[in-house]
CSV table of C-alpha atoms and ligand atoms in Angstrom, one decimal:
chain,number,residue,atom,x,y,z
A,1,MET,CA,124.6,71.9,87.0
A,2,ALA,CA,124.7,68.3,87.9
A,3,ASP,CA,126.2,68.8,91.4
A,4,SER,CA,124.1,71.7,92.6
A,5,ILE,CA,122.5,71.3,96.0
A,6,ILE,CA,119.9,73.7,97.1
A,7,TYR,CA,118.0,73.8,100.4
A,8,HIS,CA,114.7,75.6,100.8
A,9,ILE,CA,114.1,76.2,104.5
A,10,ASP,CA,110.6,77.2,105.6
A,11,VAL,CA,109.6,77.9,109.2
A,12,ASN,CA,106.6,75.9,110.1
A,13,SER,CA,103.5,78.1,110.8
A,14,ALA,CA,106.0,80.9,111.4
A,15,PHE,CA,103.9,83.5,113.1
A,16,LEU,CA,102.3,80.9,115.4
A,17,SER,CA,105.6,79.2,116.2
A,18,TRP,CA,107.3,82.5,116.9
A,19,SER,CA,104.4,83.7,119.1
A,20,ALA,CA,104.6,80.3,120.9
A,21,LYS,CA,108.2,80.9,121.6
A,22,LYS,CA,107.5,84.4,122.9
A,23,TYR,CA,104.8,83.1,125.3
A,24,LEU,CA,107.0,80.3,126.5
A,25,GLU,CA,109.7,82.9,127.3
A,26,GLU,CA,107.1,85.1,129.1
A,27,GLN,CA,105.0,82.5,130.8
A,28,PRO,CA,106.7,79.1,130.9
A,29,GLU,CA,103.9,77.6,133.0
A,30,LYS,CA,101.2,78.1,130.3
A,31,PRO,CA,100.7,75.5,127.6
A,32,ASP,CA,102.7,75.8,124.3
A,33,ILE,CA,100.2,77.3,121.9
A,34,ARG,CA,101.5,75.0,119.2
A,35,THR,CA,99.9,72.1,121.0
A,36,ILE,CA,96.4,73.6,121.4
A,37,CYS,CA,93.7,74.8,118.9
A,38,ALA,CA,95.1,78.3,118.3
A,39,VAL,CA,95.6,80.9,115.6
A,40,ILE,CA,97.4,84.1,115.2
A,41,GLY,CA,94.8,86.6,114.1
A,42,GLY,CA,94.4,90.3,113.3
A,43,ASP,CA,92.5,92.5,115.7
A,44,LYS,CA,90.1,90.5,117.8
A,45,GLN,CA,88.4,93.6,119.2
A,46,LYS,CA,87.7,94.9,115.7
A,47,ARG,CA,86.0,91.6,114.9
A,48,HIS,CA,87.1,91.6,111.3
A,49,GLY,CA,90.5,90.1,111.7
A,50,ILE,CA,91.7,87.1,109.7
A,51,VAL,CA,93.7,84.0,110.5
A,52,LEU,CA,97.4,84.7,109.9
A,53,ALA,CA,98.7,81.4,111.1
A,54,LYS,CA,97.3,78.3,112.7
A,55,SER,CA,98.4,75.4,114.9
A,56,THR,CA,98.3,71.8,113.7
A,57,SER,CA,95.2,71.1,115.7
A,58,ALA,CA,93.5,74.2,114.4
A,59,LYS,CA,94.3,72.9,110.9
A,60,LYS,CA,92.5,69.6,111.8
A,61,TYR,CA,89.3,71.6,112.3
A,62,GLY,CA,89.6,72.8,108.7
A,63,ILE,CA,90.8,76.3,109.7
A,64,LYS,CA,92.6,78.0,106.9
A,65,THR,CA,95.1,80.9,106.7
A,66,GLY,CA,93.4,84.0,105.5
A,67,GLU,CA,89.9,83.2,106.6
A,68,PRO,CA,87.9,85.5,108.9
A,69,LEU,CA,88.4,84.8,112.6
A,70,VAL,CA,84.6,84.7,113.0
A,71,ARG,CA,84.4,81.8,110.6
A,72,ALA,CA,87.4,80.0,112.2
A,73,SER,CA,85.7,80.3,115.7
A,74,GLU,CA,82.6,78.6,114.3
A,75,LYS,CA,84.7,75.7,113.1
A,76,CYS,CA,86.4,75.3,116.5
A,77,PRO,CA,84.5,76.6,119.5
A,78,ASN,CA,87.5,76.4,121.8
A,79,LEU,CA,89.7,78.3,119.4
A,80,GLN,CA,92.2,80.6,121.1
A,81,VAL,CA,93.2,83.7,119.2
A,82,PHE,CA,96.5,85.5,119.8
A,83,PRO,CA,97.6,88.8,118.4
A,84,PRO,CA,100.6,89.1,116.1
A,85,ASP,CA,103.8,90.8,117.2
A,86,PHE,CA,105.6,91.8,114.1
A,87,ASN,CA,108.5,93.3,115.9
A,88,TYR,CA,109.2,90.0,117.6
A,89,TYR,CA,108.7,88.2,114.3
A,90,VAL,CA,111.3,90.3,112.5
A,91,LYS,CA,113.8,89.6,115.3
A,92,GLN,CA,113.2,85.8,114.9
A,93,SER,CA,113.5,86.1,111.2
A,94,ASN,CA,116.8,87.9,111.5
A,95,ALA,CA,118.1,85.2,114.0
A,96,PHE,CA,117.0,82.5,111.5
A,97,ILE,CA,118.8,84.1,108.6
A,98,THR,CA,121.9,84.8,110.7
A,99,LEU,CA,122.1,81.1,111.7
A,100,LEU,CA,121.8,80.0,108.1
A,101,LYS,CA,124.5,82.4,107.0
A,102,GLU,CA,126.8,80.7,109.6
A,103,VAL,CA,126.5,77.4,107.8
A,104,ALA,CA,125.6,78.1,104.1
A,105,PRO,CA,128.0,79.6,101.6
A,106,SER,CA,125.1,81.6,100.0
A,107,VAL,CA,121.7,82.5,101.6
A,108,GLU,CA,118.9,84.1,99.7
A,109,GLN,CA,116.1,85.3,102.0
A,110,TYR,CA,112.8,84.7,100.1
A,111,SER,CA,110.3,85.9,102.6
A,112,ILE,CA,110.1,86.6,106.3
A,113,ASP,CA,110.2,82.9,107.1
A,114,GLU,CA,111.8,81.3,104.1
A,115,ALA,CA,115.2,81.1,102.6
A,116,PHE,CA,117.2,79.3,99.9
A,117,CYS,CA,120.7,78.1,100.8
A,118,ASP,CA,123.0,77.2,98.0
A,119,MET,CA,124.9,74.2,99.5
A,120,THR,CA,126.8,73.3,96.4
A,121,GLY,CA,130.3,72.1,97.1
A,122,THR,CA,129.7,71.6,100.9
A,123,ARG,CA,129.8,67.8,100.8
A,124,SER,CA,133.4,67.6,101.9
A,125,LEU,CA,132.7,69.9,104.7
A,126,TYR,CA,129.3,68.6,106.0
A,127,GLY,CA,128.9,65.2,104.4
A,128,ASP,CA,125.7,63.9,102.9
A,129,PRO,CA,123.4,66.9,102.1
A,130,VAL,CA,120.3,65.1,103.4
A,131,ASP,CA,121.9,64.1,106.7
A,132,PHE,CA,123.2,67.6,107.1
A,133,ALA,CA,119.8,69.1,106.4
A,134,ASN,CA,118.5,67.0,109.4
A,135,THR,CA,121.4,68.2,111.5
A,136,LEU,CA,120.6,71.8,110.6
A,137,ARG,CA,116.9,71.4,111.3
A,138,GLU,CA,117.7,70.1,114.8
A,139,ARG,CA,120.1,72.9,115.4
A,140,ILE,CA,117.6,75.5,114.4
A,141,TYR,CA,115.1,74.0,116.8
A,142,LYS,CA,117.6,73.7,119.7
A,143,GLU,CA,119.1,77.2,119.3
A,144,LEU,CA,116.1,79.2,118.1
A,145,GLY,CA,113.1,77.2,119.5
A,146,PHE,CA,111.1,76.7,116.4
A,147,THR,CA,110.8,74.0,113.7
A,148,VAL,CA,111.4,74.2,110.0
A,149,ASN,CA,110.8,72.0,106.9
A,150,ILE,CA,113.8,71.6,104.6
A,151,GLY,CA,113.5,70.7,101.0
A,152,VAL,CA,116.6,69.4,99.3
A,153,SER,CA,117.1,69.3,95.5
A,154,VAL,CA,119.2,70.6,92.6
A,155,ASN,CA,117.4,73.8,92.0
A,156,LYS,CA,115.2,76.3,93.9
A,157,LEU,CA,111.9,75.3,92.4
A,158,LEU,CA,112.3,71.6,93.3
A,159,ALA,CA,113.7,72.5,96.8
A,160,LYS,CA,110.7,74.7,97.4
A,161,MET,CA,108.2,72.1,96.2
A,162,ALA,CA,110.0,69.5,98.5
A,163,SER,CA,109.7,71.7,101.6
A,164,GLU,CA,105.9,71.8,101.1
A,165,PHE,CA,105.6,68.1,101.5
A,166,GLU,CA,104.5,66.7,104.9
A,167,LYS,CA,104.9,69.2,107.7
A,168,PRO,CA,106.1,70.0,110.4
A,169,ASN,CA,109.7,69.4,111.2
A,170,ARG,CA,110.6,67.3,108.2
A,171,THR,CA,113.3,67.1,105.6
A,172,HIS,CA,112.2,66.0,102.1
A,173,THR,CA,114.1,65.5,98.9
A,174,LEU,CA,112.8,66.1,95.4
A,175,PHE,CA,115.6,65.2,93.0
A,176,PRO,CA,114.9,65.1,89.3
A,177,GLU,CA,114.6,61.3,89.3
A,178,GLU,CA,111.9,61.6,92.0
A,179,ILE,CA,109.7,64.1,90.1
A,180,SER,CA,107.4,61.5,88.4
A,181,GLN,CA,106.8,59.7,91.7
A,182,LYS,CA,106.7,62.5,94.2
A,183,MET,CA,105.5,65.6,92.3
A,184,TRP,CA,103.5,64.4,89.3
A,185,PRO,CA,100.6,62.8,91.2
A,186,LEU,CA,99.9,66.1,93.0
A,187,PRO,CA,97.0,68.4,91.9
A,188,VAL,CA,98.1,71.3,89.7
A,189,SER,CA,97.1,73.8,92.3
A,190,GLU,CA,100.1,72.6,94.4
A,191,LEU,CA,102.5,73.7,91.7
A,192,PHE,CA,104.4,76.9,92.4
A,193,PHE,CA,102.9,79.8,90.5
A,194,VAL,CA,99.6,78.1,89.6
A,195,GLY,CA,96.9,80.3,91.1
A,196,ARG,CA,93.2,79.8,91.5
A,197,SER,CA,92.3,81.2,88.0
A,198,THR,CA,95.1,79.2,86.2
A,199,GLU,CA,93.9,76.1,88.1
A,200,LYS,CA,90.4,76.6,86.8
A,201,LYS,CA,91.5,77.1,83.2
A,202,LEU,CA,93.7,74.0,83.4
A,203,HIS,CA,90.8,71.9,84.6
A,204,THR,CA,88.7,73.0,81.6
A,205,LEU,CA,91.6,71.8,79.5
A,206,GLY,CA,91.4,68.4,81.2
A,207,ILE,CA,94.6,69.0,83.2
A,208,HIS,CA,94.3,68.1,86.9
A,209,THR,CA,97.6,66.8,88.1
A,210,ILE,CA,101.1,68.3,87.8
A,211,GLY,CA,102.0,65.2,85.8
A,212,GLU,CA,99.3,65.9,83.2
A,213,LEU,CA,100.6,69.4,82.9
A,214,ALA,CA,104.2,68.2,82.5
A,215,ASN,CA,103.2,65.8,79.8
A,216,CYS,CA,100.9,68.0,77.7
A,217,ASN,CA,101.9,69.8,74.6
A,218,PRO,CA,103.4,73.1,75.6
A,219,SER,CA,101.9,74.9,72.6
A,220,LEU,CA,98.5,74.1,74.1
A,221,LEU,CA,99.5,76.0,77.2
A,222,THR,CA,101.1,79.0,75.4
A,223,SER,CA,97.9,79.4,73.3
A,224,HIS,CA,95.9,79.7,76.5
A,225,PHE,CA,98.3,81.3,79.0
A,226,ARG,CA,101.0,82.8,76.7
A,227,LYS,CA,104.4,83.1,78.5
A,228,HIS,CA,102.9,82.0,81.8
A,229,GLY,CA,102.0,78.7,80.1
A,230,GLU,CA,105.6,78.0,79.2
A,231,THR,CA,106.7,78.9,82.7
A,232,ILE,CA,104.3,76.5,84.5
A,233,TRP,CA,105.1,73.7,81.9
A,234,ASN,CA,108.8,74.1,82.7
A,235,TYR,CA,108.0,74.0,86.5
A,236,ALA,CA,105.9,70.9,86.1
A,237,ASN,CA,109.0,69.3,84.5
A,238,GLY,CA,111.2,70.4,87.4
A,239,ARG,CA,113.0,73.0,85.4
A,240,ASP,CA,113.8,76.1,87.3
A,241,LEU,CA,113.8,79.5,85.5
A,242,ASP,CA,115.2,81.7,88.2
A,243,PHE,CA,111.7,82.0,89.5
A,244,SER,CA,112.5,84.3,92.3
A,245,ALA,CA,112.8,87.1,89.7
A,246,SER,CA,109.0,87.0,89.3
A,247,HIS,CA,108.1,86.4,93.0
A,248,ASP,CA,106.1,89.2,94.6
A,249,THR,CA,107.5,89.1,98.1
A,250,ALA,CA,111.1,88.9,97.1
A,251,ASN,CA,110.6,91.7,94.6
A,252,LYS,CA,108.3,93.8,96.7
A,253,GLY,CA,108.9,97.4,96.2
A,254,TYR,CA,107.6,100.8,97.3
A,255,SER,CA,107.1,103.6,94.9
A,256,ASN,CA,105.5,107.0,94.8
A,257,GLU,CA,105.2,109.5,91.9
A,258,THR,CA,103.9,112.9,91.4
A,259,THR,CA,102.3,114.4,88.3
A,260,LEU,CA,103.2,118.1,88.3
A,261,HIS,CA,100.7,120.8,87.4
A,262,THR,CA,103.4,123.0,85.9
A,263,ASP,CA,106.5,121.5,84.2
A,264,VAL,CA,109.6,121.5,86.3
A,265,THR,CA,112.6,123.0,84.5
A,266,ASP,CA,115.2,123.4,87.3
A,267,ALA,CA,117.2,120.8,89.2
A,268,ALA,CA,116.6,122.4,92.6
A,269,THR,CA,112.8,122.0,92.4
A,270,ALA,CA,113.2,118.5,91.0
A,271,LYS,CA,115.4,117.6,93.9
A,272,MET,CA,112.9,118.9,96.4
A,273,ILE,CA,110.2,116.9,94.9
A,274,LEU,CA,112.6,113.9,95.1
A,275,LEU,CA,113.1,114.5,98.8
A,276,SER,CA,109.4,114.6,99.4
A,277,LEU,CA,108.9,111.4,97.5
A,278,ALA,CA,111.9,109.8,99.3
A,279,GLU,CA,110.2,110.7,102.6
A,280,MET,CA,107.0,109.0,101.6
A,281,VAL,CA,108.7,105.9,100.2
A,282,GLY,CA,111.0,105.7,103.2
A,283,ALA,CA,108.2,105.9,105.7
A,284,ARG,CA,106.3,103.1,104.0
A,285,ILE,CA,109.4,100.9,103.9
A,286,ARG,CA,110.1,101.5,107.6
A,287,ALA,CA,106.4,100.9,108.5
A,288,ASP,CA,106.8,97.5,107.0
A,289,LYS,CA,110.1,97.0,108.8
A,290,ALA,CA,111.6,96.3,105.4
A,291,TYR,CA,114.8,97.3,103.6
A,292,ILE,CA,115.3,97.9,99.9
A,293,SER,CA,118.4,97.6,97.8
A,294,VAL,CA,117.4,99.1,94.5
A,295,VAL,CA,116.4,102.7,93.9
A,296,SER,CA,115.1,104.0,90.6
A,297,VAL,CA,113.9,107.4,89.4
A,298,ASN,CA,111.2,107.8,86.7
A,299,LEU,CA,110.8,111.0,84.7
A,300,VAL,CA,108.1,111.8,82.2
A,301,THR,CA,108.9,114.8,80.0
A,302,CYS,CA,106.5,117.4,78.6
A,303,ASP,CA,106.5,115.3,75.4
A,304,PHE,CA,105.4,112.2,77.3
A,305,GLU,CA,108.8,110.5,76.9
A,306,ARG,CA,109.5,108.3,79.9
A,307,TYR,CA,113.0,107.7,81.3
A,308,SER,CA,114.0,105.5,84.1
A,309,HIS,CA,117.4,104.9,85.7
A,310,GLN,CA,118.1,102.6,88.6
A,311,LYS,CA,120.9,101.8,90.9
A,312,SER,CA,121.6,98.9,93.2
A,313,LEU,CA,122.8,100.0,96.7
A,314,TYR,CA,125.8,98.6,98.4
A,315,SER,CA,123.6,97.4,101.2
A,316,ALA,CA,119.9,97.4,101.9
A,317,THR,CA,118.5,100.4,103.5
A,318,ASN,CA,115.3,102.1,104.7
A,319,ILE,CA,116.8,105.5,105.4
A,320,THR,CA,115.2,108.5,103.6
A,321,GLU,CA,118.5,110.3,103.2
A,322,GLU,CA,120.1,107.4,101.4
A,323,ILE,CA,117.1,106.9,99.1
A,324,TYR,CA,117.1,110.7,98.4
A,325,LYS,CA,120.9,110.8,97.8
A,326,THR,CA,120.7,108.0,95.3
A,327,ALA,CA,117.7,109.5,93.6
A,328,CYS,CA,119.5,112.8,93.2
A,329,GLU,CA,122.5,111.0,91.7
A,330,LEU,CA,120.3,109.2,89.2
A,331,PHE,CA,118.4,112.3,88.4
A,332,GLU,CA,121.7,114.1,87.5
A,333,GLN,CA,122.8,111.3,85.3
A,334,MET,CA,119.6,111.1,83.3
A,335,TRP,CA,118.1,114.5,83.1
A,336,LYS,CA,118.7,116.2,79.8
A,337,HIS,CA,117.2,119.6,80.9
A,338,GLU,CA,113.9,119.1,79.2
A,339,PRO,CA,110.8,120.2,81.1
A,340,ILE,CA,109.5,117.4,83.4
A,341,ARG,CA,105.8,116.7,84.1
A,342,LEU,CA,106.1,113.6,86.3
A,343,ILE,CA,108.7,112.5,88.8
A,344,GLY,CA,108.7,109.2,90.6
A,345,ILE,CA,110.9,107.2,92.9
A,346,ALA,CA,110.6,103.4,92.9
A,347,THR,CA,112.4,101.0,95.2
A,348,SER,CA,112.7,97.3,94.9
A,349,LYS,CA,114.4,94.1,96.1
A,350,ALA,CA,112.8,94.5,99.5
A,351,THR,CA,113.9,92.2,102.3
A,352,TYR,CA,113.1,92.0,106.0
A,353,GLU,CA,116.7,91.7,106.9
A,354,GLN,CA,118.9,94.5,108.0
A,355,SER,CA,122.2,94.2,106.3
A,356,TYR,CA,124.2,97.3,106.8
A,357,GLN,CA,127.7,96.6,105.5
A,358,TYR,CA,129.7,99.4,107.0
A,359,ASP,CA,131.8,101.0,104.3
A,360,MET,CA,135.1,102.2,105.5
A,361,PHE,CA,134.8,105.3,103.4
A,362,GLN,CA,131.3,106.0,104.2
A,363,SER,CA,130.8,109.1,106.2
A,364,THR,CA,127.1,108.6,106.9
A,365,ASN,CA,126.2,107.7,110.4
A,366,TYR,CA,123.6,105.1,109.9
A,367,GLU,CA,122.5,104.5,113.4
A,368,LYS,CA,122.0,108.2,114.0
A,369,LEU,CA,120.0,108.6,110.7
A,370,SER,CA,118.0,105.5,111.5
A,371,LYS,CA,117.0,106.9,114.9
A,372,LEU,CA,116.2,110.3,113.4
A,373,ASN,CA,114.0,108.6,110.8
A,374,SER,CA,112.0,106.6,113.4
A,375,ALA,CA,111.6,109.7,115.5
A,376,LEU,CA,110.2,111.7,112.5
A,377,ASP,CA,107.9,108.8,111.6
A,378,SER,CA,106.4,108.7,115.1
A,379,ILE,CA,106.0,112.5,115.3
A,380,ARG,CA,104.3,112.5,111.9
A,381,ASP,CA,102.0,109.6,113.1
A,382,LYS,CA,100.9,111.6,116.1
A,383,TYR,CA,100.7,115.1,114.7
A,384,GLY,CA,100.3,114.7,111.0
A,385,SER,CA,102.7,114.9,108.1
A,386,ASP,CA,103.2,118.6,108.2
A,387,ALA,CA,104.4,118.6,111.8
A,388,ILE,CA,108.0,118.4,110.7
A,389,ARG,CA,109.7,119.8,107.7
A,390,ARG,CA,113.1,119.1,106.4
A,391,ALA,CA,115.2,122.2,107.0
A,392,CYS,CA,116.3,122.3,103.4
A,393,PHE,CA,112.6,122.8,102.4
A,394,LEU,CA,112.4,125.8,104.7
A,395,GLU,CA,115.7,127.3,103.6
A,396,ASP,CA,115.3,126.7,99.9
A,397,SER,CA,111.6,127.7,99.5
A,398,ASN,CA,112.6,131.3,99.3
A,399,LYS,CA,115.2,130.7,96.7
A,400,LEU,CA,112.9,129.0,94.2
A,401,SER,CA,112.5,131.3,91.3
A,402,LYS,CA,110.9,129.2,88.6
A,403,GLY,CA,109.6,126.6,91.0
A,404,MET,CA,106.6,126.8,93.3
A,405,SER,CA,106.7,127.6,97.0
A,406,LEU,CA,106.8,124.7,99.3
A,407,ALA,CA,103.3,125.3,100.7
A,408,LYS,CA,101.9,125.3,97.2
A,409,PHE,CA,103.9,122.2,96.2
A,410,ASP,CA,102.7,120.4,99.3
A,411,ALA,CA,99.1,121.2,98.5
A,412,LYS,CA,99.4,120.1,94.9
A,413,GLN,CA,101.2,117.0,95.8
A,414,LYS,CA,98.5,115.9,98.0
A,415,ARG,CA,96.1,116.1,95.2
A,416,THR,CA,98.3,114.5,92.6
A,417,VAL,CA,100.2,111.8,94.3
A,418,ASP,CA,98.9,108.7,92.7
A,419,GLY,CA,101.6,106.0,92.6
A,420,ASN,CA,101.0,103.7,95.5
A,421,SER,CA,102.3,100.4,94.3
B,501,MG,MG1,106.4,79.0,106.5
């Protein structure tokens, strides 16, 4: 589309900026940690933490995200290490996305600190897209207290590449006519989706810059990298192939599955296993403070046939009961009464954004369920996973004729749960 306008908005050193904001709120007399040599790092006491985010001056010492704190401290003797506060970060992230939703017709959260805004058609409302990006950037800083980079272009790929240019607190454009001048001179490693091993292989093929990649014969790339070769060639030429579909963070999911020692032949047993799986998956999602919006059920029959059905939820959730309810629905749709040897629940489209859209006809009390789920999680954390059992397990365990008793099922499941993606 010729007239598309996409922003990619990226919080500068998100964890460090957000912690800086928190410390300024708590102790306004202390220096802003963005202005000193500082990092956000894992557990200082445990000594094997890593750098999660760094200030601009820490970057000048060559400190890199992901490197051990010990090594970072060697590079900068005055380095100050601050612990992360993920609860606070999630709040900041939510505030960031909420503000974007106030101004953009369509917002796609890409990670905890990044989002795409489709600004197509807003010129009559906001004027020049680049001027408005600057206005928005200032507004975010004024209202939320942290800086962002905004990349402006016609598709997500180019907008994301643009937001990576000089940081912090900048707006950059990367329109198609600017690709050869702004993007092609960069090393291939800067291209989205080119990892360390792809970079190495490209070097052996004599390809060092994004421009060299863009102008090489794509069949050379497909012969070495198959489909991935075609993808990066298109990216190098500024062509967007809905790349969010293959992005890990945006597509992050949680799944668990159980291989059964005896085939399950009745729906009641299958549903209890689904409840147990939903509990595990739900707890993991909540531990990450995430929400998922797609649930799927996988079944493997005694003949090793695999079925999978999935459903998109009306709104993202992390509530066990909702995952369980959806899984049961799917199970009923797909099960053809053949004996089952494996049952799994997979969830996907994880976000860090809570987006309950209250449905008028929905009888579920979300807040109550949400509190109940957190309470269960903390009791299980303290006293072990057997401390609390769902009442239906207790009631139904006597009724199981073909199935196994709950205690046996639990014991088996512990040995056989293997899916932990
Ligand atoms: Mg960022």
